[in-house]
Coordinates of N, CA and C in Angstrom, one line a residue:
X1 N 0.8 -1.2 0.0 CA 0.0 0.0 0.0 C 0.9 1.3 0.0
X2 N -0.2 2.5 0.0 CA 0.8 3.7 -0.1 C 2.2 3.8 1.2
X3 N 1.7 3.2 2.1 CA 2.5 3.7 3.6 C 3.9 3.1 3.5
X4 N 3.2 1.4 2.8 CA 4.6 1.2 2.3 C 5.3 1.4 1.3
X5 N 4.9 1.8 0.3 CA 5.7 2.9 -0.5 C 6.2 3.9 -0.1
X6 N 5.7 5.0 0.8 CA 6.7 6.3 1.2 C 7.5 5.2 2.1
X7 N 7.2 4.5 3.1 CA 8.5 3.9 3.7 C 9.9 3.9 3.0
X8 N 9.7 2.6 1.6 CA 10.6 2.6 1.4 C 11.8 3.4 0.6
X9 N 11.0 4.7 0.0 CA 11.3 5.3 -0.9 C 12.0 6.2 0.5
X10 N 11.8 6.9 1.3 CA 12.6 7.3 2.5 C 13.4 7.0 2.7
X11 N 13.5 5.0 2.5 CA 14.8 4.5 3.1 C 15.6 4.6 1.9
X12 N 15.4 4.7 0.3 CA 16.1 4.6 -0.4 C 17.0 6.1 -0.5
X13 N 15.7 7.0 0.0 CA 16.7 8.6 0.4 C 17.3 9.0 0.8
X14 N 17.0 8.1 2.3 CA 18.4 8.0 3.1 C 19.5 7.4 2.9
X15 N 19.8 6.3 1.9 CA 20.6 5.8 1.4 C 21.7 6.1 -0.2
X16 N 20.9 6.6 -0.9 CA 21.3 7.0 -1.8 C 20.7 8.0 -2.7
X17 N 20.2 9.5 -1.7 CA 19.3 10.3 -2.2 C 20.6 11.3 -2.4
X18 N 21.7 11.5 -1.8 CA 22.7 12.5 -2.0 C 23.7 12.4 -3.1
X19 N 23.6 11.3 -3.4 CA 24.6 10.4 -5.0 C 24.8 11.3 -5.7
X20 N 23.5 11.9 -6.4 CA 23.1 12.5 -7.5 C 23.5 14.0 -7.4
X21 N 22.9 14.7 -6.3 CA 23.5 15.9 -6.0 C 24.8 16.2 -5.8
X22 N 25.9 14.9 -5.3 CA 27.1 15.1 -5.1 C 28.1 15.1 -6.2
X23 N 27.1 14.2 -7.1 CA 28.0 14.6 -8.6 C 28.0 15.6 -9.3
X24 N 26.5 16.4 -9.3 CA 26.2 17.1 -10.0 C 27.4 18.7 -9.0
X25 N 27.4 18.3 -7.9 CA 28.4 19.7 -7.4 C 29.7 18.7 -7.8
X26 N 30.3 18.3 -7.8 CA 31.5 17.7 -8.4 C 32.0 18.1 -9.8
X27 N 31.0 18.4 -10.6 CA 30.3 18.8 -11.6 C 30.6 19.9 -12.0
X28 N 30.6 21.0 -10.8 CA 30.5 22.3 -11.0 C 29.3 23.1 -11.0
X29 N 28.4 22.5 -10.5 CA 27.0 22.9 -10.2 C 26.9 24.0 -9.4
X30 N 26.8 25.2 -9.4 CA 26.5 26.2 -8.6 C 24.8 26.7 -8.5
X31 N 24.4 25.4 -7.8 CA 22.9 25.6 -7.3 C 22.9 26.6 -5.8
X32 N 22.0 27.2 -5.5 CA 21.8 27.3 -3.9 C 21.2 26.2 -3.3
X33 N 22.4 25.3 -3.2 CA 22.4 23.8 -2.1 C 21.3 23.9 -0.7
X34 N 21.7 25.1 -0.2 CA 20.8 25.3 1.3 C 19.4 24.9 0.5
X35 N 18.7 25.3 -0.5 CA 17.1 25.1 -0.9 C 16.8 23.7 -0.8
X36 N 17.2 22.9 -1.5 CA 17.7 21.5 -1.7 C 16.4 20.6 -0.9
X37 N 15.5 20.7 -2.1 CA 13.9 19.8 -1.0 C 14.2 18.1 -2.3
X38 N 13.7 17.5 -1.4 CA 13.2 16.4 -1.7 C 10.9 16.2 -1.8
X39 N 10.8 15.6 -3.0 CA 9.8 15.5 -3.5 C 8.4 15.0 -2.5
X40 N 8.9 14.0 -1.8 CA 7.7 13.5 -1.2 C 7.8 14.2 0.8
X41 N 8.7 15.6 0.5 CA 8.4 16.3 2.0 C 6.9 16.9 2.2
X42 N 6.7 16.6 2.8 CA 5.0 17.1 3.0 C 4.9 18.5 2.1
X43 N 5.8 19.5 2.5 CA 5.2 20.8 1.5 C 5.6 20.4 0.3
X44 N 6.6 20.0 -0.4 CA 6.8 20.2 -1.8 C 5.8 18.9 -2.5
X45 N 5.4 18.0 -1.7 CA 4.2 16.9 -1.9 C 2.8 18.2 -1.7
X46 N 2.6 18.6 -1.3 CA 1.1 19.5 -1.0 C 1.3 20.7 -2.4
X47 N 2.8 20.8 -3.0 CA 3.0 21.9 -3.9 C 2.6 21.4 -5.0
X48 N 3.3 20.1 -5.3 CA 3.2 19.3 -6.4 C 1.4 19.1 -6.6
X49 N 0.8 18.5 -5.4 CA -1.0 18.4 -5.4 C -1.5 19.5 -6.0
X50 N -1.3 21.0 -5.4 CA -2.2 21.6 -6.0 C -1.7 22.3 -7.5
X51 N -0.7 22.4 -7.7 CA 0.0 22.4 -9.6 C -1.2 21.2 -10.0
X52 N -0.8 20.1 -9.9 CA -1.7 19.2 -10.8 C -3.3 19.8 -10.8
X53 N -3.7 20.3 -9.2 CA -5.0 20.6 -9.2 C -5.5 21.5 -10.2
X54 N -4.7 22.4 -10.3 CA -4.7 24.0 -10.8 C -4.5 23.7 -12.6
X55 N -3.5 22.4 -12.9 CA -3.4 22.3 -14.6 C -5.1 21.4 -14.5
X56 N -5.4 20.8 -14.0 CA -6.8 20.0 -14.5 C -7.8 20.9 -14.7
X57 N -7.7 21.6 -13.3 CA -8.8 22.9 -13.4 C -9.3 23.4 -15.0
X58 N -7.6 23.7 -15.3 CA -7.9 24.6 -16.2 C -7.5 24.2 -17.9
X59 N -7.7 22.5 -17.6 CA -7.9 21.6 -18.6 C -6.8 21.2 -19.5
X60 N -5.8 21.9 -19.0 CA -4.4 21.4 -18.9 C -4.1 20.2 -19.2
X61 N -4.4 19.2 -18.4 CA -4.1 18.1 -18.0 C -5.4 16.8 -17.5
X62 N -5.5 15.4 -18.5 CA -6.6 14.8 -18.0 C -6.2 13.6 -18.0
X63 N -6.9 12.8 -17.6 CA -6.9 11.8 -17.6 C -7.5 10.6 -18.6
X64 N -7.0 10.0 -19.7 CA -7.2 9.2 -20.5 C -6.4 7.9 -21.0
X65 N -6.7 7.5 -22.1 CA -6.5 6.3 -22.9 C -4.8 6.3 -23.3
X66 N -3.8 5.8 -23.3 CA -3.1 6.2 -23.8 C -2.0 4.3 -24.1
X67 N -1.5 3.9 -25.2 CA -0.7 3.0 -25.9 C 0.7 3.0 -24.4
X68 N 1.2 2.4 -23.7 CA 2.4 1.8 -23.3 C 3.0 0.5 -23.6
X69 N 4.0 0.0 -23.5 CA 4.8 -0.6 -23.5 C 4.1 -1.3 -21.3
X70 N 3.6 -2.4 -22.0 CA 3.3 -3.6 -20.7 C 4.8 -5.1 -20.5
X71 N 4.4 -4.8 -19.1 CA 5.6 -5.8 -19.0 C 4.7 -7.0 -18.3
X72 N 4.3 -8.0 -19.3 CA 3.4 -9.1 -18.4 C 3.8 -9.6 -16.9
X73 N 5.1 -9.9 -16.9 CA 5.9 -10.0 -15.9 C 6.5 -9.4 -14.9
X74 N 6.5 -7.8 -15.3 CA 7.2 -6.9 -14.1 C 5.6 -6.5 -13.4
X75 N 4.5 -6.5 -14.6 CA 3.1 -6.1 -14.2 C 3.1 -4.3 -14.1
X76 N 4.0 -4.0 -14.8 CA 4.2 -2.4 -15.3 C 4.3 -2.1 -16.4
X77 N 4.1 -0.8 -16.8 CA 4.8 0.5 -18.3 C 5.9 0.2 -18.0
X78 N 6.7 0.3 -19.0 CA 7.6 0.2 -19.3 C 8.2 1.1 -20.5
X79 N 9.4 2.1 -20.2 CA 9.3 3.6 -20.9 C 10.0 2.8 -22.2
X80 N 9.9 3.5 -23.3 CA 10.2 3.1 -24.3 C 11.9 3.9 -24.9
X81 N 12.1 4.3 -23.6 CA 14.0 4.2 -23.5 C 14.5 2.9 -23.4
X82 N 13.6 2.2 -22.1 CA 13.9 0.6 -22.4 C 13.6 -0.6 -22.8
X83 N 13.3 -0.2 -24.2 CA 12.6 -1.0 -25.4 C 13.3 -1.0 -25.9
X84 N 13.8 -2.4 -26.9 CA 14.6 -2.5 -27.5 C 13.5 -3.4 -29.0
X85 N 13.9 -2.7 -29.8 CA 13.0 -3.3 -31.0 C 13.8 -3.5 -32.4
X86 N 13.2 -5.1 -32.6 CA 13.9 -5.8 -33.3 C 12.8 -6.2 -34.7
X87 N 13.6 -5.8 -35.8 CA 12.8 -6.5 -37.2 C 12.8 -7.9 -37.2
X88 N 11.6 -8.0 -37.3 CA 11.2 -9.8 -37.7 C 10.9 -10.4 -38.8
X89 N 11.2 -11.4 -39.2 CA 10.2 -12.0 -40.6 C 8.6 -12.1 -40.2
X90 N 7.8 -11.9 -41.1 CA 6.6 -12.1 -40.1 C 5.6 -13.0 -41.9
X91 N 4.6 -12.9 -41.1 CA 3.8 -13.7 -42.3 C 2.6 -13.2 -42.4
X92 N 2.1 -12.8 -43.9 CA 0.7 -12.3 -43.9 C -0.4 -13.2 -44.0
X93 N -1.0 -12.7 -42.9 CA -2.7 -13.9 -42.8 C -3.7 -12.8 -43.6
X94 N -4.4 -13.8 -45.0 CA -5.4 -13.0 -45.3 C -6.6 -13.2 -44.5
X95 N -7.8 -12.0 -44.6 CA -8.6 -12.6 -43.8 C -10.3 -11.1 -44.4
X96 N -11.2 -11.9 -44.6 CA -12.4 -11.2 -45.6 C -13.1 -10.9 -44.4
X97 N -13.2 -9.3 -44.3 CA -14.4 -9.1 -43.6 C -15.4 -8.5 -44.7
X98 N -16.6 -9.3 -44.4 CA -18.0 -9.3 -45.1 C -18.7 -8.3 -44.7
X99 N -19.3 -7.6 -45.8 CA -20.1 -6.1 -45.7 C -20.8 -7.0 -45.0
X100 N -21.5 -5.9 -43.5 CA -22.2 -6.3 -42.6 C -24.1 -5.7 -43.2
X101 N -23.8 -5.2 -44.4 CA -25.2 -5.2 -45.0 C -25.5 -6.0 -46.3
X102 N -24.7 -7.0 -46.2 CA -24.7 -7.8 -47.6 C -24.9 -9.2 -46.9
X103 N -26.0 -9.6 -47.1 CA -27.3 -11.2 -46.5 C -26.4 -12.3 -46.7
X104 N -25.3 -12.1 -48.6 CA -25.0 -13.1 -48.9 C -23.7 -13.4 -48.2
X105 N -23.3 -12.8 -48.1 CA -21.9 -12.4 -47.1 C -20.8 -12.9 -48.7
X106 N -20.8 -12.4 -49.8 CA -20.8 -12.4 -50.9 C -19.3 -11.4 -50.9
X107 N -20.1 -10.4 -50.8 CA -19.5 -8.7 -50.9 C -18.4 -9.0 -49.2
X108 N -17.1 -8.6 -49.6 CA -16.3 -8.3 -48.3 C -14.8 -7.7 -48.9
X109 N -14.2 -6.9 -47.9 CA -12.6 -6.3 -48.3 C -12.1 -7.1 -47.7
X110 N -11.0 -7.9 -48.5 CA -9.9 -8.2 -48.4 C -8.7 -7.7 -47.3
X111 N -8.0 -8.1 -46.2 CA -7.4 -7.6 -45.2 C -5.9 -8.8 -44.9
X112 N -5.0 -7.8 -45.1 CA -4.1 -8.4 -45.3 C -3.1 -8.2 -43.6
X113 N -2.9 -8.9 -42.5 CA -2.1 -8.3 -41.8 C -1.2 -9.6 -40.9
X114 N 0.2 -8.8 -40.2 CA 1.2 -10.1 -40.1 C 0.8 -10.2 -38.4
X115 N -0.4 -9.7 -37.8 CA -1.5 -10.0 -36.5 C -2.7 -10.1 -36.2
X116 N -2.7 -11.6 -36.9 CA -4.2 -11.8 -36.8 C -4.0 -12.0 -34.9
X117 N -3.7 -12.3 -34.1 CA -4.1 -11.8 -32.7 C -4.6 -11.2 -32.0
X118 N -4.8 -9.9 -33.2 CA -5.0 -8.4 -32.7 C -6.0 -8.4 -33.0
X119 N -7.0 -9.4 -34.5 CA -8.2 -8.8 -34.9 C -9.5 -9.1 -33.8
X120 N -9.4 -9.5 -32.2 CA -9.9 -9.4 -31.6 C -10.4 -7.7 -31.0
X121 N -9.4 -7.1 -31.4 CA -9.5 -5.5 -31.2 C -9.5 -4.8 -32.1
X122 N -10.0 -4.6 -32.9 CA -10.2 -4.3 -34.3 C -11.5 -3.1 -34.3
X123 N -11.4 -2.2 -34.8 CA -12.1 -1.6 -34.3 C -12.6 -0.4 -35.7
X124 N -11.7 -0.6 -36.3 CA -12.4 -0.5 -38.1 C -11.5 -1.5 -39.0
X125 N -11.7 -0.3 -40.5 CA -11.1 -1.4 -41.6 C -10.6 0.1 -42.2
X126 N -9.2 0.3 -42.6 CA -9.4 1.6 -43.4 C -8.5 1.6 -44.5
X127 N -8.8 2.2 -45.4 CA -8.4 2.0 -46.9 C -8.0 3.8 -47.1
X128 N -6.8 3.6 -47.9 CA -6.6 4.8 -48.6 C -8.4 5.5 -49.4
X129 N -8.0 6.9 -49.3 CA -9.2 7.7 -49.7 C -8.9 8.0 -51.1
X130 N -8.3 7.7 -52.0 CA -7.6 7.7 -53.0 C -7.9 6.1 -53.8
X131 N -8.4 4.8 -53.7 CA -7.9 3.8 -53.6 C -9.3 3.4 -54.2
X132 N -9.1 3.3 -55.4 CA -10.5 3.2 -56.3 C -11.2 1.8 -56.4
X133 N -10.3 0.7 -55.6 CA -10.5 -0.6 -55.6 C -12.0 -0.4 -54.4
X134 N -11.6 0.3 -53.2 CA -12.1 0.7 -51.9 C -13.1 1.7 -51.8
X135 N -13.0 2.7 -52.8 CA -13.8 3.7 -52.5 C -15.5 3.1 -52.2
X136 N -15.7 2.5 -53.1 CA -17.2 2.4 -53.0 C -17.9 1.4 -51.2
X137 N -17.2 1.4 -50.5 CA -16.9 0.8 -49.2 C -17.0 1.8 -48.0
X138 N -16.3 3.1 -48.4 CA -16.2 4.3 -47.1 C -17.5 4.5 -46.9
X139 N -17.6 4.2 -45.2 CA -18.8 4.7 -45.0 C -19.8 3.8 -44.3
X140 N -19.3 2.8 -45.0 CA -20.4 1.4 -44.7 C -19.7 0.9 -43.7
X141 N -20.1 -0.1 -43.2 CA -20.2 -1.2 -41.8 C -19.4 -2.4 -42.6
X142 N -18.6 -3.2 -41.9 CA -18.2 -4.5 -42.3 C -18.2 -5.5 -40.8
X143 N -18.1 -7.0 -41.0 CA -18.4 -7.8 -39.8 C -16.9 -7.9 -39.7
X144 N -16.3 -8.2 -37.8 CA -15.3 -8.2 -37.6 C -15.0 -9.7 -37.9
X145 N -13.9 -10.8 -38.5 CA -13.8 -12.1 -38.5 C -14.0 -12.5 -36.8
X146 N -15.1 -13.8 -36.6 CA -14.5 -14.9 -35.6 C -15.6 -13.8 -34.2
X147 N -15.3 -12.7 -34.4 CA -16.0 -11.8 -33.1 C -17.5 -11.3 -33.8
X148 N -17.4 -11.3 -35.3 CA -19.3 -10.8 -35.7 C -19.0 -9.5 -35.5
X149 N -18.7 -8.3 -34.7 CA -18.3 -7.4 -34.0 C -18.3 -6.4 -35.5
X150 N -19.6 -5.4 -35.4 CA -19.8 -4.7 -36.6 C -18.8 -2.9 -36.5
X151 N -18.1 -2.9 -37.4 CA -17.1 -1.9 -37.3 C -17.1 -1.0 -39.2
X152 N -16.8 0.3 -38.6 CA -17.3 1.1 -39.6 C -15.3 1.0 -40.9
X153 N -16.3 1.1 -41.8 CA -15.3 1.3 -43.1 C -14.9 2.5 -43.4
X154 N -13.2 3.2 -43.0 CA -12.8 4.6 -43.1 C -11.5 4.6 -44.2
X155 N -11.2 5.8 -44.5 CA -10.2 6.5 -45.3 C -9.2 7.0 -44.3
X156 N -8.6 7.1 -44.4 CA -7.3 7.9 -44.0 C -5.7 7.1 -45.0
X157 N -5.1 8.8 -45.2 CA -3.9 8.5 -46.2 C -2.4 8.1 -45.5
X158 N -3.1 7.4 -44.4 CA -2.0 6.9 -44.1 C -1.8 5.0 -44.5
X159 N -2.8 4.9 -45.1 CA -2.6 3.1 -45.9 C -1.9 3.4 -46.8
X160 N -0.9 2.3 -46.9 CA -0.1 2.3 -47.9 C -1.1 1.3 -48.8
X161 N -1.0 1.6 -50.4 CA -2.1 1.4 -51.0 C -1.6 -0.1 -51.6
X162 N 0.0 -0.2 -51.7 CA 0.7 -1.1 -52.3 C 1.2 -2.3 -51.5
X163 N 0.6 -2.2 -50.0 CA 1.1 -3.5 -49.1 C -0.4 -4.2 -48.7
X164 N 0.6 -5.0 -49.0 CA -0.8 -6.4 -48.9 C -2.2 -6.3 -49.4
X165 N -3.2 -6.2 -49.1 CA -4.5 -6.0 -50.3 C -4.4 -4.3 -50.3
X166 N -4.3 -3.5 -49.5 CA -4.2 -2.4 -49.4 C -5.3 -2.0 -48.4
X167 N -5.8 -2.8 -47.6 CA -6.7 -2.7 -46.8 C -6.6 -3.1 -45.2
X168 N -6.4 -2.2 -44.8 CA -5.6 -2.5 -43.2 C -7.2 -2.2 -42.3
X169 N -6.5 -3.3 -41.2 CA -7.5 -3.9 -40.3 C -7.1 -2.8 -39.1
X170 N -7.8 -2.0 -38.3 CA -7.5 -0.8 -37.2 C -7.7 -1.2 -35.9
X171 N -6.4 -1.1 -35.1 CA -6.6 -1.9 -33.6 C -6.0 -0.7 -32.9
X172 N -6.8 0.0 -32.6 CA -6.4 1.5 -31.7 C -5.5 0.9 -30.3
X173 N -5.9 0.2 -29.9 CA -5.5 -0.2 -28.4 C -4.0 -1.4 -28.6
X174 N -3.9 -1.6 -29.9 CA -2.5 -2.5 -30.0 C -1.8 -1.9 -30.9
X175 N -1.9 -0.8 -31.2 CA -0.5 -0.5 -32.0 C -0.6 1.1 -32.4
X176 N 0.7 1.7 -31.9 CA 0.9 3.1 -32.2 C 0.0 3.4 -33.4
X177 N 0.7 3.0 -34.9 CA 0.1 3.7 -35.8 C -1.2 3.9 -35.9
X178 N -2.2 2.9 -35.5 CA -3.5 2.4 -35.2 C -4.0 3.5 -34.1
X179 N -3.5 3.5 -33.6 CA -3.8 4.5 -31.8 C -4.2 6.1 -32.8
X180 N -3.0 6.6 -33.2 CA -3.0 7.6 -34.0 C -4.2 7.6 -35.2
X181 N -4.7 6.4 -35.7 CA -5.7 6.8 -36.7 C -7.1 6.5 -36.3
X182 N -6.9 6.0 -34.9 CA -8.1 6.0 -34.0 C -8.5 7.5 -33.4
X183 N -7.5 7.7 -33.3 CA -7.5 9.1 -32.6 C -8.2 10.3 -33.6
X184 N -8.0 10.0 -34.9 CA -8.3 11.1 -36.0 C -9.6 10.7 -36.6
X185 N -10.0 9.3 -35.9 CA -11.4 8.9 -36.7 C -12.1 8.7 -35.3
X186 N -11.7 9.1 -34.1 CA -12.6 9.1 -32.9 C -13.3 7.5 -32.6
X187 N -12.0 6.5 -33.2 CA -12.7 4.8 -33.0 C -12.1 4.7 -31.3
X188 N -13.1 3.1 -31.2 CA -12.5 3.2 -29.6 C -11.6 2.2 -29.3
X189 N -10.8 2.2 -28.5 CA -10.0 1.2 -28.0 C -10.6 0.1 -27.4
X190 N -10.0 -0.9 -27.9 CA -10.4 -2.0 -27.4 C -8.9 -3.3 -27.3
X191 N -9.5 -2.9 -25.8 CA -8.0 -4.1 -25.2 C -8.4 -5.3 -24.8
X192 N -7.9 -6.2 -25.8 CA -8.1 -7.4 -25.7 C -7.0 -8.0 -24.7
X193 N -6.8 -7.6 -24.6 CA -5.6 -8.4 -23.2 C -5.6 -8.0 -21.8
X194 N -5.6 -9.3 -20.8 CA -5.7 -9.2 -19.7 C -4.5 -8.2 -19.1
X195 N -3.8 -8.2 -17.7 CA -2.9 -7.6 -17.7 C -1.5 -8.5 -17.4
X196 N -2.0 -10.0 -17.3 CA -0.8 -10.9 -17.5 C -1.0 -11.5 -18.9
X197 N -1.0 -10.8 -20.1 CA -1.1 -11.3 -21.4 C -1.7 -12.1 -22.2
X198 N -2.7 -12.6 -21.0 CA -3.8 -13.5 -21.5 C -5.4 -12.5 -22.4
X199 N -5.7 -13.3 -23.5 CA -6.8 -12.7 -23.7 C -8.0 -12.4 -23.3
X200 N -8.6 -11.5 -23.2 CA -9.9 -11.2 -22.3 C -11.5 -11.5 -23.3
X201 N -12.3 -11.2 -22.4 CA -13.7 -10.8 -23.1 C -13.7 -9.7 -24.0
X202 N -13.0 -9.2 -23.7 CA -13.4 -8.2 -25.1 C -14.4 -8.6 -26.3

């Protein structure tokens, strides 16, 4: 709980909270040392409260949805200074989602992507607005594969028109680029993953 948190962050203060300041005067640092507060002292903790108070007030600062880097195993974010990312071979699974107003399930766009894992969170389908194969699709509903889960058909010029069918599947909640074209088409996130990596109800 919190109490043991300030505990031991005190004891780590006491231990190794002068490290950093003794380098930085080693350094050549000409701070005024006498000022010299630490963060969780009751006043600069009561300073820090009402700044946050005062940016929310005034809409500053809120509280939302936002993509991290999960560590199944630490059961934390994890900043993406310490991410290390590696190119893979990967493999494209095709996969037809069927106009969700077509009976015959006849009519569907083609969806080319190297995580079908993800199409549990899928949350459109979007096609270049340029992309004459596609055009006649913006606008309309298609069914999600395996979930039935009815998701709207969008444009945005960030599909590349020349990879895979040219028709990308939108998972706001698994992947930056996705996040960003959720964000500009107001789709919702949907996290299919527990917080130990298992998949959920979603």
């Amino acid at each position: 709980g919190r109490e043991e948190f300030l505990r031991r962050v005190w004891t780590w203060k006491e231990e190794k909270g002068g490290y950093i300041t003794a380098q930085m005067r080693r350094l050549g640092a000409s701070a005024d040392w006498s000022r010299e507060r630490f963060t969780l002292e009751p006043a600069m903790s009561a300073a820090v409260t009402e700044a946050f108070i005062q940016l929310h007030d005034k809409g500053l600062i809120y509280r939302g949805s936002y993509l991290v880097n999960w560590s199944p195993n630490l059961q934390t974010a994890v900043s993406d200074l310490e991410v290390d990312y590696s190119e893979e071979a990967g493999t494209l699974y095709l996969f037809k989602y069927v106009l969700a107003d077509d009976e015959s399930g006849q009519e569907f766009i083609p969806v080319a992507t190297t995580r079908p894992e993800t199409i549990l969170g899928d949350s459109a389908v979007c096609v270049h607005p340029q992309d004459e194969r596609f055009r006649r699709f913006v606008g309309r509903q298609v069914r999600v594969p395996m979930t039935g889960r009815v998701v709207p058909v969008i444009a945005d010029e960030y599909v590349d028109r020349d990879f895979g069918t040219g028709a990308l599947k939108v998972t706001p909640a698994h992947d930056v680029n996705d996040y960003e074209i959720g964000k500009r088409h107001q789709l919702p996130l949907i996290n299919m993953l527990n917080k130990d990596a298992t998949v959920n109800e979603a």
